[in-house]
């Protein structure tokens, strides 16, 4: 990733079928399992989520637009619920498309850089997406949900 790049993609192979990963990624209530940008979420209905960022506690709004046939998910993001833009995209590729077993898939998370984003913020966002895709892999493969942990 370059400081001048307008987009960045983090990817990971997950040992679960593409349909299962798509379902997990398209569910609003799962955002606070893996997304550092949407902690302490409140579900607003119709795919709209209000959350707080872990970095500074500011409010962020997310609307999930899932396209099941393409296994593509658009995450529309903004600081105001009536002014959201599609900035994060996930594509889930079945294992067969990259010569892996059908029980595997590849998750690709692409982020678009806004023109007002500083180089430092862009580097941090790109690094976070690498961490988030690793967390997603672990959550889906293990079935662990820290929100319901008793330990």
Coordinates of C-alpha atoms in Angstrom, one line a residue:
X1 CA 0.0 0.0 0.0
X2 CA 1.3 3.4 -1.0
X3 CA 0.4 6.7 0.7
X4 CA -0.8 7.8 -2.8
X5 CA -3.0 4.8 -3.4
X6 CA -6.7 5.6 -3.8
X7 CA -7.7 2.1 -2.6
X8 CA -6.3 -0.7 -0.6
X9 CA -7.3 -4.4 -0.3
X10 CA -6.8 -6.8 2.5
X11 CA -7.5 -10.5 1.9
X12 CA -7.5 -13.8 3.7
X13 CA -8.4 -17.4 3.0
X14 CA -11.1 -18.8 5.3
X15 CA -11.7 -22.5 5.8
X16 CA -15.4 -22.2 5.5
X17 CA -17.7 -22.1 2.4
X18 CA -18.3 -18.8 0.7
X19 CA -22.0 -18.8 1.5
X20 CA -21.3 -19.0 5.2
X21 CA -18.8 -16.2 5.1
X22 CA -21.1 -14.0 3.0
X23 CA -23.9 -14.5 5.6
X24 CA -21.6 -13.6 8.4
X25 CA -20.3 -10.5 6.7
X26 CA -23.7 -9.2 5.6
X27 CA -25.3 -9.3 9.1
X28 CA -25.4 -5.9 10.8
X29 CA -25.2 -7.4 14.3
X30 CA -21.8 -8.9 13.5
X31 CA -20.0 -5.6 12.9
X32 CA -19.1 -5.2 16.6
X33 CA -17.4 -8.6 16.5
X34 CA -14.7 -7.5 14.1
X35 CA -14.9 -3.9 13.0
X36 CA -12.8 -1.4 15.0
X37 CA -14.8 1.4 13.4
X38 CA -18.2 0.3 14.7
X39 CA -18.0 -0.7 18.3
X40 CA -21.0 -0.5 20.7
X41 CA -23.5 -0.7 17.8
X42 CA -27.2 0.1 17.8
X43 CA -29.2 -1.6 15.0
X44 CA -31.5 1.0 13.4
X45 CA -33.3 -1.3 11.0
X46 CA -33.1 -1.7 7.2
X47 CA -29.4 -2.5 7.4
X48 CA -28.5 0.8 9.1
X49 CA -26.1 0.6 12.1
X50 CA -25.0 3.4 14.5
X51 CA -21.6 2.7 16.1
X52 CA -18.7 4.2 17.9
X53 CA -15.1 4.0 16.7
X54 CA -12.6 2.4 19.1
X55 CA -10.0 5.1 18.1
X56 CA -11.8 8.2 19.5
X57 CA -15.4 7.2 20.3
X58 CA -16.9 9.3 17.5
X59 CA -20.2 8.2 16.0
X60 CA -20.1 6.4 12.7
X61 CA -23.1 5.2 10.6
X62 CA -23.0 2.2 8.4
X63 CA -25.5 0.8 5.9
X64 CA -24.9 -2.7 4.6
X65 CA -26.0 -3.4 1.0
X66 CA -25.4 -7.1 0.3
X67 CA -25.6 -8.6 -3.2
X68 CA -25.9 -12.3 -2.6
X69 CA -25.7 -13.5 -6.2
X70 CA -22.3 -11.7 -6.6
X71 CA -21.2 -12.4 -3.0
X72 CA -20.4 -8.7 -2.8
X73 CA -21.1 -6.4 0.1
X74 CA -21.1 -2.6 0.0
X75 CA -20.6 -0.8 3.3
X76 CA -21.9 2.7 3.1
X77 CA -20.2 4.8 5.8
X78 CA -20.5 8.3 7.2
X79 CA -20.7 10.5 10.2
X80 CA -24.3 11.5 9.4
X81 CA -27.0 8.8 8.7
X82 CA -28.4 10.7 5.8
X83 CA -25.0 11.2 4.1
X84 CA -23.4 7.8 3.6
X85 CA -21.0 6.8 0.8
X86 CA -19.9 3.3 -0.2
X87 CA -16.3 3.2 0.9
X88 CA -15.7 -0.4 2.0
X89 CA -16.4 -3.4 -0.2
X90 CA -16.1 -7.1 0.5
X91 CA -16.1 -9.8 -2.0
X92 CA -16.2 -13.5 -1.1
X93 CA -14.8 -15.9 -3.7
X94 CA -15.5 -19.6 -3.5
X95 CA -12.6 -21.9 -3.1
X96 CA -13.1 -23.4 -6.6
X97 CA -12.3 -20.0 -8.2
X98 CA -8.7 -20.1 -6.9
X99 CA -8.3 -23.9 -7.1
X100 CA -9.0 -24.5 -3.4
X101 CA -11.6 -26.9 -1.9
X102 CA -15.3 -25.8 -1.9
X103 CA -15.0 -25.8 1.9
X104 CA -12.7 -22.7 1.6
X105 CA -13.2 -19.2 0.3
X106 CA -11.3 -15.9 0.0
X107 CA -12.5 -12.7 1.6
X108 CA -11.2 -9.5 0.1
X109 CA -11.9 -6.2 1.8
X110 CA -11.3 -3.1 -0.2
X111 CA -11.3 0.4 1.2
X112 CA -11.5 3.7 -0.7
X113 CA -9.5 6.6 0.4
X114 CA -11.2 10.0 0.6
X115 CA -9.4 13.0 -0.7
X116 CA -9.3 14.6 2.8
X117 CA -7.8 11.6 4.5
X118 CA -4.3 12.2 5.8
X119 CA -1.4 9.8 5.0
X120 CA -1.3 8.7 8.7
X121 CA -5.0 8.0 8.8
X122 CA -4.9 6.1 5.5
X123 CA -1.9 3.9 6.7
X124 CA -3.8 3.2 10.0
X125 CA -7.0 2.2 8.1
X126 CA -5.1 -0.1 5.8
X127 CA -3.3 -1.7 8.7
X128 CA -6.6 -2.1 10.6
X129 CA -8.2 -3.9 7.7
X130 CA -5.4 -6.5 7.7
X131 CA -6.1 -7.1 11.4
X132 CA -9.8 -7.2 10.8
X133 CA -9.6 -9.8 8.1
X134 CA -7.6 -11.9 10.4
X135 CA -10.1 -11.5 13.2
X136 CA -13.0 -12.4 10.8
X137 CA -11.1 -15.6 9.7
X138 CA -10.7 -16.6 13.4
X139 CA -14.3 -15.8 14.3
X140 CA -15.8 -17.7 11.4
X141 CA -13.5 -20.7 11.7
X142 CA -13.8 -21.1 15.4
X143 CA -17.4 -19.9 15.9
X144 CA -16.3 -17.8 18.8
X145 CA -18.5 -14.8 19.8
X146 CA -16.8 -12.7 22.5
X147 CA -20.1 -11.0 23.2
X148 CA -21.4 -14.2 24.8
X149 CA -18.2 -15.4 26.5
X150 CA -18.6 -16.4 30.1
X151 CA -14.8 -16.3 30.9

